Coordinates of N, CA, C and O in Angstrom, one line a residue:
X1 N -89.2 -26.7 28.1 CA -88.9 -28.0 27.5 C -89.7 -27.7 26.3 O -90.5 -27.0 25.9
X2 N -88.8 -28.5 25.3 CA -89.0 -28.2 23.9 C -89.2 -29.6 23.2 O -88.2 -30.4 23.1
X3 N -90.5 -30.0 23.1 CA -90.5 -31.5 22.0 C -91.2 -30.9 20.9 O -92.8 -32.2 21.1
X4 N -91.7 -30.4 20.2 CA -92.5 -30.2 19.0 C -91.9 -31.3 18.1 O -90.7 -31.3 17.8
X5 N -92.8 -31.3 17.2 CA -92.6 -32.3 16.0 C -93.0 -31.7 15.0 O -94.3 -31.2 14.9
X6 N -92.7 -32.1 14.2 CA -92.6 -31.8 12.5 C -93.1 -33.2 11.5 O -92.6 -33.9 11.8
X7 N -94.8 -32.9 10.7 CA -94.7 -34.1 9.8 C -94.0 -33.2 8.1 O -94.1 -32.0 8.5
X8 N -94.1 -34.1 7.4 CA -93.9 -34.2 5.9 C -92.3 -33.9 5.7 O -92.1 -34.9 6.1
X9 N -92.0 -33.1 4.5 CA -90.4 -33.8 3.7 C -89.5 -33.0 5.0 O -88.6 -32.7 4.2
X10 N -89.2 -33.8 6.1 CA -88.3 -33.5 6.9 C -87.5 -34.5 7.0 O -87.3 -34.7 8.2
X11 N -86.2 -35.0 6.2 CA -85.4 -35.8 6.3 C -84.3 -35.8 6.4 O -83.6 -37.3 5.4
X12 N -83.8 -34.7 6.6 CA -82.4 -34.4 7.3 C -81.8 -35.5 8.0 O -80.6 -36.0 8.1
X13 N -82.3 -35.9 9.1 CA -82.0 -36.9 10.0 C -82.7 -38.1 9.8 O -84.2 -38.6 9.7
X14 N -81.7 -39.6 9.9 CA -82.8 -40.5 9.9 C -83.3 -41.0 10.7 O -84.3 -41.9 10.8
X15 N -83.2 -40.5 12.1 CA -83.9 -40.5 13.3 C -85.7 -40.3 13.2 O -85.3 -38.7 12.5
X16 N -86.5 -41.0 13.2 CA -87.5 -40.4 13.0 C -88.6 -40.9 14.3 O -88.5 -41.6 15.1
X17 N -90.0 -40.4 14.3 CA -90.6 -41.2 15.1 C -92.1 -41.1 15.2 O -92.7 -40.6 13.7
X18 N -93.1 -42.2 15.5 CA -94.0 -42.6 14.7 C -94.6 -42.6 15.9 O -94.9 -42.9 16.8
X19 N -96.2 -41.9 15.5 CA -97.3 -41.0 16.2 C -98.2 -42.6 15.9 O -98.7 -42.8 14.3
X20 N -98.6 -43.2 16.5 CA -99.6 -44.0 16.5 C -101.0 -43.9 17.4 O -100.9 -44.3 18.3
X21 N -102.2 -43.6 16.7 CA -103.5 -43.5 17.5 C -104.5 -44.7 17.0 O -105.0 -45.1 15.8
X22 N -105.1 -45.6 17.8 CA -105.8 -45.9 18.4 C -107.2 -45.6 18.9 O -107.2 -45.0 20.0
X23 N -107.9 -45.8 17.7 CA -109.8 -45.3 18.2 C -110.0 -46.6 19.2 O -110.3 -47.4 18.3
X24 N -110.8 -46.7 20.5 CA -111.4 -48.7 21.0 C -112.8 -48.1 20.9 O -113.4 -47.2 20.9
X25 N -113.5 -49.2 21.1 CA -114.9 -49.0 21.4 C -115.1 -48.8 22.8 O -114.4 -49.0 23.9
X26 N -115.8 -47.7 23.0 CA -115.7 -47.3 24.6 C -115.8 -48.1 25.4 O -115.1 -47.6 26.6
X27 N -116.7 -49.0 25.8 CA -116.8 -50.3 26.7 C -115.2 -50.8 26.8 O -115.5 -51.7 28.0
X28 N -114.6 -50.6 25.8 CA -113.4 -51.5 26.0 C -111.7 -50.7 26.4 O -110.9 -51.5 26.2
X29 N -111.8 -50.0 26.5 CA -111.1 -48.6 27.0 C -110.1 -49.1 27.9 O -109.2 -49.0 27.8
X30 N -111.1 -49.4 29.4 CA -109.9 -49.9 30.2 C -109.2 -51.0 30.2 O -108.2 -51.2 30.7
X31 N -109.9 -52.1 29.8 CA -109.9 -53.7 29.3 C -108.1 -53.4 28.3 O -107.6 -54.0 28.4
X32 N -108.3 -52.5 27.3 CA -107.1 -52.7 26.4 C -106.3 -52.0 26.8 O -104.9 -52.4 27.2
X33 N -106.1 -50.8 27.8 CA -105.2 -50.2 28.8 C -104.7 -51.1 29.5 O -103.3 -51.1 30.2
X34 N -105.8 -51.6 30.7 CA -104.8 -52.6 31.4 C -104.1 -53.7 30.7 O -102.8 -54.5 30.8
X35 N -104.1 -54.5 29.5 CA -103.6 -55.7 28.6 C -102.4 -54.9 28.4 O -101.4 -55.3 27.9
X36 N -102.4 -53.5 27.9 CA -101.3 -53.1 27.4 C -99.8 -52.5 28.3 O -98.8 -52.9 28.3
X37 N -100.6 -52.3 29.3 CA -100.0 -52.0 30.8 C -99.0 -53.3 30.7 O -97.8 -53.4 31.3
X38 N -99.9 -54.5 31.3 CA -99.6 -55.9 31.8 C -98.4 -56.4 30.5 O -97.7 -57.1 31.1
X39 N -98.3 -55.5 29.0 CA -97.8 -56.5 28.2 C -96.6 -55.4 27.7 O -96.0 -55.6 26.8
X40 N -96.9 -54.4 28.2 CA -95.4 -53.3 27.6 C -94.3 -53.7 27.1 O -93.8 -53.2 26.5
X41 N -93.8 -54.7 28.6 CA -92.2 -54.8 28.1 C -92.0 -56.1 26.4 O -91.0 -56.3 26.4
X42 N -93.4 -56.5 26.5 CA -93.2 -57.5 25.4 C -92.3 -56.3 23.7 O -92.0 -56.7 23.0
X43 N -93.5 -55.2 24.1 CA -93.3 -54.6 22.8 C -92.2 -53.5 23.1 O -91.5 -53.5 22.2
X44 N -92.1 -52.9 24.4 CA -90.1 -52.3 24.4 C -89.3 -53.3 24.2 O -88.2 -52.3 24.1
X45 N -89.3 -54.1 24.0 CA -87.9 -55.3 23.9 C -87.7 -54.7 22.3 O -86.9 -55.3 22.0
X46 N -88.5 -54.7 21.4 CA -88.2 -54.5 20.1 C -88.1 -52.9 19.3 O -87.1 -52.3 18.5
X47 N -88.4 -51.9 19.9 CA -88.1 -50.6 20.3 C -88.5 -49.2 21.2 O -89.2 -50.0 22.1
X48 N -88.5 -48.4 21.1 CA -88.5 -47.7 22.5 C -89.4 -46.7 22.4 O -89.7 -45.9 21.5
X49 N -90.2 -47.0 23.2 CA -91.9 -46.5 24.0 C -91.1 -45.3 24.1 O -90.7 -44.7 25.2
X50 N -91.3 -43.6 23.9 CA -91.4 -42.2 24.4 C -92.8 -41.9 24.9 O -92.0 -41.4 26.0
X51 N -93.7 -42.5 24.7 CA -95.0 -41.8 25.4 C -96.2 -42.7 25.3 O -96.4 -42.8 23.9
X52 N -97.1 -42.9 26.2 CA -98.4 -43.5 25.7 C -99.2 -42.6 26.3 O -99.2 -42.1 28.2
X53 N -100.4 -42.5 25.6 CA -101.5 -41.3 26.3 C -102.9 -41.9 26.2 O -102.9 -42.7 24.9
X54 N -103.7 -41.6 26.9 CA -105.5 -41.1 26.5 C -105.9 -40.2 26.1 O -105.5 -39.2 27.0
X55 N -106.3 -40.3 25.3 CA -107.3 -38.6 24.7 C -108.3 -38.2 25.9 O -109.2 -39.3 25.7
X56 N -107.8 -37.5 26.6 CA -109.1 -36.3 27.7 C -110.1 -35.8 26.8 O -111.4 -36.2 27.2
X57 N -109.8 -35.2 25.7 CA -110.5 -34.0 24.8 C -109.7 -33.5 24.1 O -108.4 -33.6 23.7
X58 N -110.5 -33.4 22.9 CA -109.8 -32.7 21.4 C -110.1 -33.5 20.2 O -109.4 -34.6 20.2
X59 N -111.1 -33.6 19.8 CA -111.6 -34.5 18.7 C -112.2 -35.9 19.5 O -112.7 -35.5 20.4
X60 N -112.3 -37.3 18.8 CA -112.8 -38.2 19.1 C -111.8 -38.7 20.4 O -110.9 -39.1 20.5
X61 N -112.9 -38.8 21.6 CA -112.4 -39.6 23.0 C -112.3 -41.4 22.3 O -112.4 -41.8 21.5
X62 N -111.9 -41.9 23.4 CA -111.7 -43.6 23.5 C -110.6 -43.8 22.5 O -111.0 -44.3 21.6
X63 N -109.3 -42.8 22.5 CA -108.5 -43.0 21.9 C -107.2 -43.0 22.9 O -107.0 -42.5 23.6
X64 N -106.3 -44.2 22.4 CA -105.0 -43.8 23.0 C -103.8 -43.8 21.7 O -104.4 -43.7 20.6
X65 N -102.9 -42.9 22.2 CA -101.6 -42.1 21.6 C -100.3 -42.7 21.9 O -100.2 -42.3 23.3
X66 N -99.3 -43.4 21.1 CA -98.4 -43.4 21.5 C -97.7 -43.2 20.7 O -97.6 -42.9 19.6
X67 N -96.1 -43.0 20.9 CA -94.8 -42.6 20.0 C -93.8 -43.2 20.2 O -93.6 -43.6 21.5
X68 N -93.3 -43.8 19.1 CA -92.2 -44.8 19.3 C -90.9 -44.0 18.5 O -91.7 -43.7 17.3
X69 N -89.8 -44.3 18.9 CA -88.5 -44.0 18.5 C -88.1 -44.9 17.8 O -87.8 -46.1 17.6
X70 N -87.7 -44.5 16.3 CA -86.7 -45.5 15.3 C -85.9 -44.8 14.8 O -85.9 -43.2 14.6
X71 N -84.5 -45.2 14.6 CA -83.1 -44.9 14.0 C -83.3 -44.6 12.9 O -82.9 -43.3 12.3
X72 N -83.8 -45.1 12.1 CA -84.3 -44.9 10.1 C -85.8 -46.1 10.1 O -86.2 -46.4 10.9
X73 N -85.6 -46.0 8.8 CA -87.1 -46.9 8.1 C -86.6 -48.2 8.3 O -87.4 -49.4 8.8
X74 N -85.3 -48.9 8.0 CA -84.7 -49.8 8.3 C -85.2 -50.5 9.7 O -85.5 -51.6 9.9
X75 N -84.7 -49.4 10.3 CA -85.0 -50.1 11.9 C -86.5 -50.5 12.1 O -86.5 -51.4 12.9
X76 N -87.3 -49.7 11.7 CA -88.8 -49.5 11.7 C -89.1 -51.2 11.0 O -89.8 -51.5 11.8
X77 N -88.6 -51.0 9.9 CA -88.9 -52.4 9.0 C -88.6 -53.6 10.1 O -89.4 -54.9 9.6
X78 N -87.2 -53.5 10.8 CA -86.9 -55.0 11.7 C -87.7 -54.9 12.6 O -88.0 -56.0 12.9
X79 N -88.3 -54.2 13.1 CA -89.1 -54.3 14.3 C -90.3 -54.7 13.8 O -90.6 -56.0 14.4
X80 N -90.7 -54.4 13.0 CA -92.3 -54.7 12.7 C -92.6 -56.2 12.1 O -93.0 -57.1 12.5
X81 N -90.9 -56.6 11.5 CA -91.0 -58.4 11.3 C -90.6 -58.5 12.2 O -91.4 -60.0 12.5
X82 N -90.0 -58.2 13.3 CA -89.5 -59.0 14.7 C -91.2 -59.3 15.6 O -91.4 -60.1 16.1
X83 N -91.9 -57.9 15.2 CA -93.0 -58.1 16.4 C -94.3 -59.2 15.6 O -94.3 -59.9 16.4
X84 N -94.2 -59.3 14.4 CA -94.9 -60.6 13.6 C -94.4 -61.9 13.5 O -95.4 -63.0 13.9
X85 N -92.9 -62.1 14.4 CA -92.6 -63.0 14.5 C -93.1 -63.5 16.1 O -92.3 -64.6 16.7
X86 N -93.0 -62.3 16.8 CA -92.9 -62.7 18.1 C -94.3 -63.4 18.8 O -95.2 -62.8 18.9
X87 N -94.1 -64.7 19.0 CA -95.3 -64.9 19.2 C -96.2 -65.1 20.5 O -97.4 -64.7 21.0
X88 N -95.4 -64.4 21.8 CA -95.9 -64.1 23.0 C -96.2 -62.8 23.2 O -97.2 -62.3 23.2
X89 N -96.2 -61.5 22.1 CA -96.1 -60.6 21.6 C -97.7 -60.7 21.1 O -98.7 -59.9 21.2
X90 N -97.7 -61.5 20.2 CA -99.2 -61.8 19.4 C -100.1 -62.7 20.2 O -100.9 -62.1 20.1
X91 N -99.8 -63.5 20.6 CA -100.7 -64.1 21.8 C -101.2 -63.4 23.1 O -102.3 -63.8 23.4
X92 N -100.4 -62.7 23.8 CA -100.4 -62.1 24.9 C -101.3 -60.5 24.5 O -102.0 -60.3 25.6
X93 N -100.8 -59.9 23.9 CA -101.5 -58.7 23.3 C -101.9 -58.4 22.3 O -103.7 -58.2 22.0
X94 N -101.4 -58.8 20.6 CA -102.2 -58.6 19.6 C -103.5 -59.0 19.5 O -104.4 -58.4 19.1
X95 N -103.6 -60.6 19.2 CA -104.4 -61.0 18.8 C -105.9 -60.7 19.9 O -106.9 -60.4 19.8
X96 N -105.5 -60.7 21.3 CA -106.9 -60.6 22.5 C -107.3 -58.8 22.0 O -108.7 -58.5 22.4
X97 N -106.6 -57.9 21.8 CA -106.7 -56.8 21.7 C -107.7 -56.4 20.2 O -108.1 -55.1 20.1
X98 N -107.3 -56.7 18.7 CA -107.7 -56.5 17.7 C -109.0 -56.2 18.0 O -109.5 -55.3 17.0
X99 N -110.0 -57.3 18.3 CA -111.6 -57.0 18.5 C -111.7 -55.4 19.2 O -112.9 -55.5 19.1
X100 N -110.6 -55.0 20.1 CA -111.1 -53.7 20.7 C -111.1 -52.4 20.1 O -111.1 -51.4 20.2
X101 N -110.4 -52.9 18.9 CA -110.0 -51.8 18.1 C -110.8 -51.2 17.2 O -111.0 -51.8 16.0
X102 N -111.6 -49.8 16.8 CA -112.1 -49.6 16.0 C -110.8 -49.0 14.4 O -111.5 -49.0 13.7
X103 N -110.2 -48.3 15.2 CA -109.3 -47.7 13.8 C -108.1 -47.5 14.4 O -107.7 -46.9 15.4
X104 N -107.4 -47.7 13.3 CA -105.7 -47.3 13.7 C -105.1 -46.3 12.7 O -105.4 -46.1 11.7
X105 N -104.5 -45.0 13.6 CA -104.0 -44.0 12.5 C -102.3 -44.2 12.9 O -101.7 -44.8 14.0
X106 N -101.5 -43.6 11.6 CA -100.1 -44.1 12.1 C -99.4 -42.8 10.9 O -99.8 -42.6 9.8
X107 N -98.6 -42.1 11.8 CA -98.0 -41.0 11.0 C -96.5 -40.8 11.4 O -96.5 -41.2 12.8
X108 N -95.7 -40.1 10.7 CA -94.3 -40.4 11.1 C -94.0 -38.9 11.0 O -94.4 -38.3 10.2
X109 N -93.3 -38.9 11.8 CA -92.7 -37.4 12.7 C -91.5 -37.1 12.7 O -90.5 -37.7 13.1
X110 N -90.8 -36.1 12.4 CA -89.6 -35.4 12.9 C -89.6 -34.2 13.7 O -90.7 -33.7 13.7
X111 N -88.8 -34.2 14.3 CA -88.2 -33.2 15.3 C -88.0 -31.8 14.5 O -87.4 -32.4 13.4
X112 N -88.8 -30.8 14.7 CA -88.3 -29.2 14.3 C -87.2 -29.5 14.7 O -86.8 -29.7 15.5
X113 N -86.2 -27.9 13.9 CA -84.9 -27.9 13.7 C -84.5 -27.6 14.5 O -83.4 -27.8 15.6
X114 N -85.1 -26.6 15.7 CA -84.7 -26.1 16.9 C -85.1 -26.7 18.0 O -84.7 -26.4 19.3
X115 N -85.6 -27.9 18.2 CA -85.9 -28.8 19.3 C -85.1 -30.1 19.4 O -84.7 -30.3 18.5
X116 N -85.5 -30.1 20.9 CA -84.8 -31.3 21.1 C -85.8 -32.1 22.1 O -86.4 -31.3 22.9
X117 N -85.7 -33.6 22.6 CA -87.2 -34.4 23.1 C -86.3 -34.4 24.2 O -85.2 -35.1 24.2
X118 N -87.1 -33.9 25.2 CA -86.5 -34.0 26.8 C -87.4 -34.3 27.8 O -89.0 -34.1 27.1
X119 N -87.2 -35.0 28.9 CA -88.2 -35.0 29.7 C -88.1 -34.4 30.6 O -87.8 -33.3 31.0
X120 N -89.7 -33.3 30.7 CA -90.3 -32.1 31.7 C -89.4 -32.3 33.2 O -89.6 -33.7 33.9
X121 N -89.4 -31.3 33.7 CA -89.1 -31.2 35.0 C -89.8 -31.6 36.1 O -89.7 -32.5 37.0
X122 N -91.5 -31.7 35.4 CA -92.4 -32.2 36.2 C -93.0 -33.5 36.0 O -92.7 -33.5 34.1
X123 N -93.7 -33.8 36.3 CA -94.6 -35.0 35.7 C -96.1 -35.2 35.0 O -97.1 -35.8 35.3
X124 N -96.0 -34.0 34.3 CA -96.5 -33.5 33.4 C -96.5 -33.6 32.0 O -95.4 -32.1 31.9
X125 N -97.3 -33.5 31.0 CA -96.3 -33.6 30.2 C -97.1 -34.1 28.8 O -98.2 -34.4 28.9
X126 N -97.7 -32.7 27.7 CA -98.2 -32.8 26.6 C -96.9 -32.3 25.6 O -95.6 -31.9 25.7
X127 N -97.3 -32.5 24.7 CA -96.1 -32.5 23.3 C -96.1 -31.4 23.2 O -94.0 -30.7 23.3
X128 N -96.2 -30.0 23.5 CA -96.1 -28.8 24.1 C -96.2 -28.7 25.4 O -97.8 -29.0 26.2
X129 N -95.0 -29.0 26.4 CA -95.5 -29.3 28.0 C -96.3 -28.2 28.5 O -96.0 -26.9 28.3
X130 N -97.3 -28.2 29.4 CA -97.9 -27.4 29.8 C -98.2 -28.0 31.1 O -98.5 -28.8 31.5
X131 N -98.0 -26.6 32.5 CA -98.6 -27.2 33.2 C -100.1 -27.8 33.6 O -100.6 -28.5 34.2
X132 N -100.9 -26.8 33.2 CA -102.1 -27.5 33.2 C -103.6 -27.0 31.8 O -102.3 -26.0 30.7
X133 N -104.1 -27.3 31.4 CA -105.0 -26.9 30.5 C -105.0 -25.1 30.2 O -105.1 -24.5 29.0
X134 N -105.3 -25.0 31.4 CA -105.5 -23.3 31.7 C -104.4 -22.7 31.1 O -104.5 -21.6 30.6
X135 N -103.2 -23.1 32.0 CA -101.8 -22.6 31.5 C -101.8 -22.2 30.4 O -100.8 -21.5 30.2
X136 N -102.1 -23.3 29.5 CA -101.6 -23.6 27.8 C -102.5 -22.5 27.1 O -102.3 -21.6 26.6
X137 N -104.1 -22.3 27.5 CA -104.5 -21.1 27.4 C -103.9 -19.9 27.6 O -103.9 -19.0 26.6
X138 N -103.7 -19.9 28.6 CA -102.9 -18.2 28.9 C -101.7 -18.0 28.0 O -101.4 -17.1 27.7
X139 N -100.6 -19.4 28.2 CA -99.6 -18.9 27.8 C -100.1 -19.1 25.6 O -99.4 -18.2 25.7
X140 N -100.8 -19.5 25.3 CA -100.9 -19.6 24.1 C -101.5 -17.7 23.5 O -100.7 -17.2 22.8
X141 N -102.3 -17.2 24.8 CA -103.0 -15.8 24.4 C -101.7 -15.1 24.9 O -101.2 -14.2 23.6
X142 N -100.5 -15.2 25.5 CA -99.6 -14.1 25.8 C -98.5 -14.9 24.7 O -98.0 -13.3 24.3
X143 N -98.6 -15.7 24.2 CA -97.6 -15.9 23.1 C -97.5 -14.9 22.1 O -97.0 -14.7 20.9
X144 N -99.2 -14.9 21.4 CA -99.9 -14.5 20.3 C -99.4 -12.8 20.3 O -99.3 -12.4 19.0
X145 N -99.3 -12.1 21.2 CA -98.5 -10.6 21.9 C -97.2 -10.9 21.5 O -96.6 -9.1 21.8
X146 N -96.1 -11.6 21.7 CA -94.9 -11.8 21.3 C -93.9 -11.5 20.5 O -94.4 -12.6 19.5
X147 N -93.5 -10.8 19.7 CA -93.4 -10.6 18.4 C -92.3 -12.1 17.9 O -92.5 -12.0 17.0
X148 N -91.5 -12.2 19.0 CA -90.4 -13.0 18.8 C -91.1 -14.6 18.3 O -91.1 -15.6 17.5
X149 N -92.8 -14.7 19.0 CA -93.0 -16.1 19.0 C -93.6 -15.9 17.0 O -94.0 -16.8 16.3
X150 N -94.5 -14.9 17.1 CA -95.0 -14.4 15.8 C -94.4 -14.7 15.0 O -94.2 -15.5 13.7
X151 N -93.3 -14.5 14.7 CA -91.8 -14.4 13.7 C -91.5 -15.6 13.5 O -91.2 -16.0 12.7
X152 N -91.0 -16.9 14.7 CA -90.9 -17.7 14.7 C -92.3 -19.0 13.9 O -92.0 -19.8 13.2
X153 N -93.4 -18.5 14.2 CA -94.3 -19.5 13.4 C -94.5 -18.9 12.3 O -94.3 -20.1 11.2
X154 N -94.0 -17.6 11.6 CA -94.2 -17.2 10.3 C -93.0 -17.8 9.9 O -93.1 -18.5 8.5
X155 N -92.3 -18.1 10.3 CA -90.8 -19.2 9.7 C -91.0 -20.6 10.0 O -91.2 -21.4 8.6
X156 N -91.4 -20.6 10.6 CA -91.9 -22.5 11.1 C -93.1 -22.8 9.8 O -93.7 -24.0 9.8
X157 N -93.9 -22.2 9.7 CA -95.5 -22.1 8.6 C -94.9 -23.3 7.3 O -95.6 -24.2 6.8
X158 N -93.5 -23.2 6.7 CA -93.5 -23.9 5.7 C -92.9 -25.6 6.2 O -93.3 -26.2 5.4
X159 N -93.4 -25.6 7.3 CA -93.0 -27.1 8.0 C -94.1 -27.8 8.5 O -94.4 -29.1 8.6
X160 N -95.5 -26.7 8.5 CA -96.5 -27.5 8.8 C -97.1 -28.0 7.6 O -97.8 -27.3 7.1
X161 N -98.0 -29.2 7.9 CA -99.1 -29.6 7.0 C -100.3 -29.9 7.9 O -101.2 -29.8 6.7
X162 N -100.5 -30.2 9.0 CA -101.2 -29.9 9.7 C -101.3 -29.7 11.2 O -99.9 -29.8 11.5
X163 N -102.3 -29.6 11.8 CA -101.8 -29.3 13.4 C -103.4 -29.6 14.1 O -104.5 -29.4 13.4
X164 N -103.3 -30.5 15.1 CA -104.6 -31.0 15.5 C -104.4 -30.8 17.4 O -102.9 -31.2 17.7
X165 N -105.3 -30.5 18.5 CA -104.9 -30.2 19.4 C -105.6 -31.4 20.3 O -106.7 -31.6 20.0
X166 N -105.0 -31.7 21.2 CA -105.5 -33.0 22.2 C -105.1 -32.6 23.6 O -104.2 -32.4 23.6
X167 N -105.8 -33.3 24.5 CA -105.6 -33.2 26.2 C -105.1 -34.2 26.1 O -106.1 -35.4 26.0
X168 N -103.9 -35.0 26.6 CA -104.0 -36.1 26.7 C -103.5 -36.5 28.3 O -102.5 -35.9 29.1
X169 N -103.8 -37.7 28.4 CA -103.7 -38.1 30.0 C -102.4 -39.2 29.7 O -102.9 -40.2 29.2
X170 N -101.1 -39.0 30.8 CA -100.7 -40.3 30.3 C -100.6 -41.5 31.1 O -101.4 -41.6 32.3
X171 N -100.9 -42.8 30.2 CA -101.3 -44.0 30.9 C -100.2 -44.1 32.2 O -98.7 -43.5 32.1
X172 N -100.2 -44.9 32.8 CA -99.3 -44.8 34.2 C -97.6 -45.6 34.1 O -96.6 -45.5 34.2
X173 N -97.8 -46.5 32.6 CA -96.3 -46.9 32.0 C -95.6 -46.0 31.1 O -94.6 -46.6 30.6
X174 N -95.9 -44.9 30.9 CA -95.9 -44.2 30.1 C -94.0 -43.2 30.6 O -94.3 -42.8 31.7
X175 N -93.3 -43.2 29.3 CA -92.1 -42.6 30.2 C -91.9 -41.3 30.5 O -91.5 -40.7 31.0
X176 N -92.9 -40.8 29.3 CA -93.3 -39.9 29.5 C -94.4 -39.3 30.4 O -95.6 -40.2 29.6
X177 N -94.7 -38.0 31.4 CA -95.9 -38.1 32.0 C -96.4 -36.5 32.0 O -95.6 -35.6 31.8

């Protein structure tokens, strides 16, 4: 399964994905997740949720990370306007949860040219799919010895603006697990 993303000047295709990361107050993490789970249908009425995870480790914890799919920037603008007018979304989710969020980050991303987004054959998913953190470490070690991987990395480095590694745990309502 290949579901790698790239950031930067990759606008050949109008479709893109928004990565949203919310840093939460540690004592409010469960409350936030429960409220989102209860109200996810209000948000997904406006655009497609690709996946929703909490950060297990890799940088600051007490974060949620979610991916939203948009057909183009006009679609994203229309969704944001619709959410701003959606009283049920505002009253049941947004207003009660604003005080639980310390920081929000948003990043626009595109699939790298050789990949497509698919659901993995098992209910385990990291943006680079792995059985476990140990299998990821073993796979990375092995891949560094494969000349095809080394060549692909050299070719794709032009698309790389930044890289961050996190172990993510899927929320029960996440389409990708």
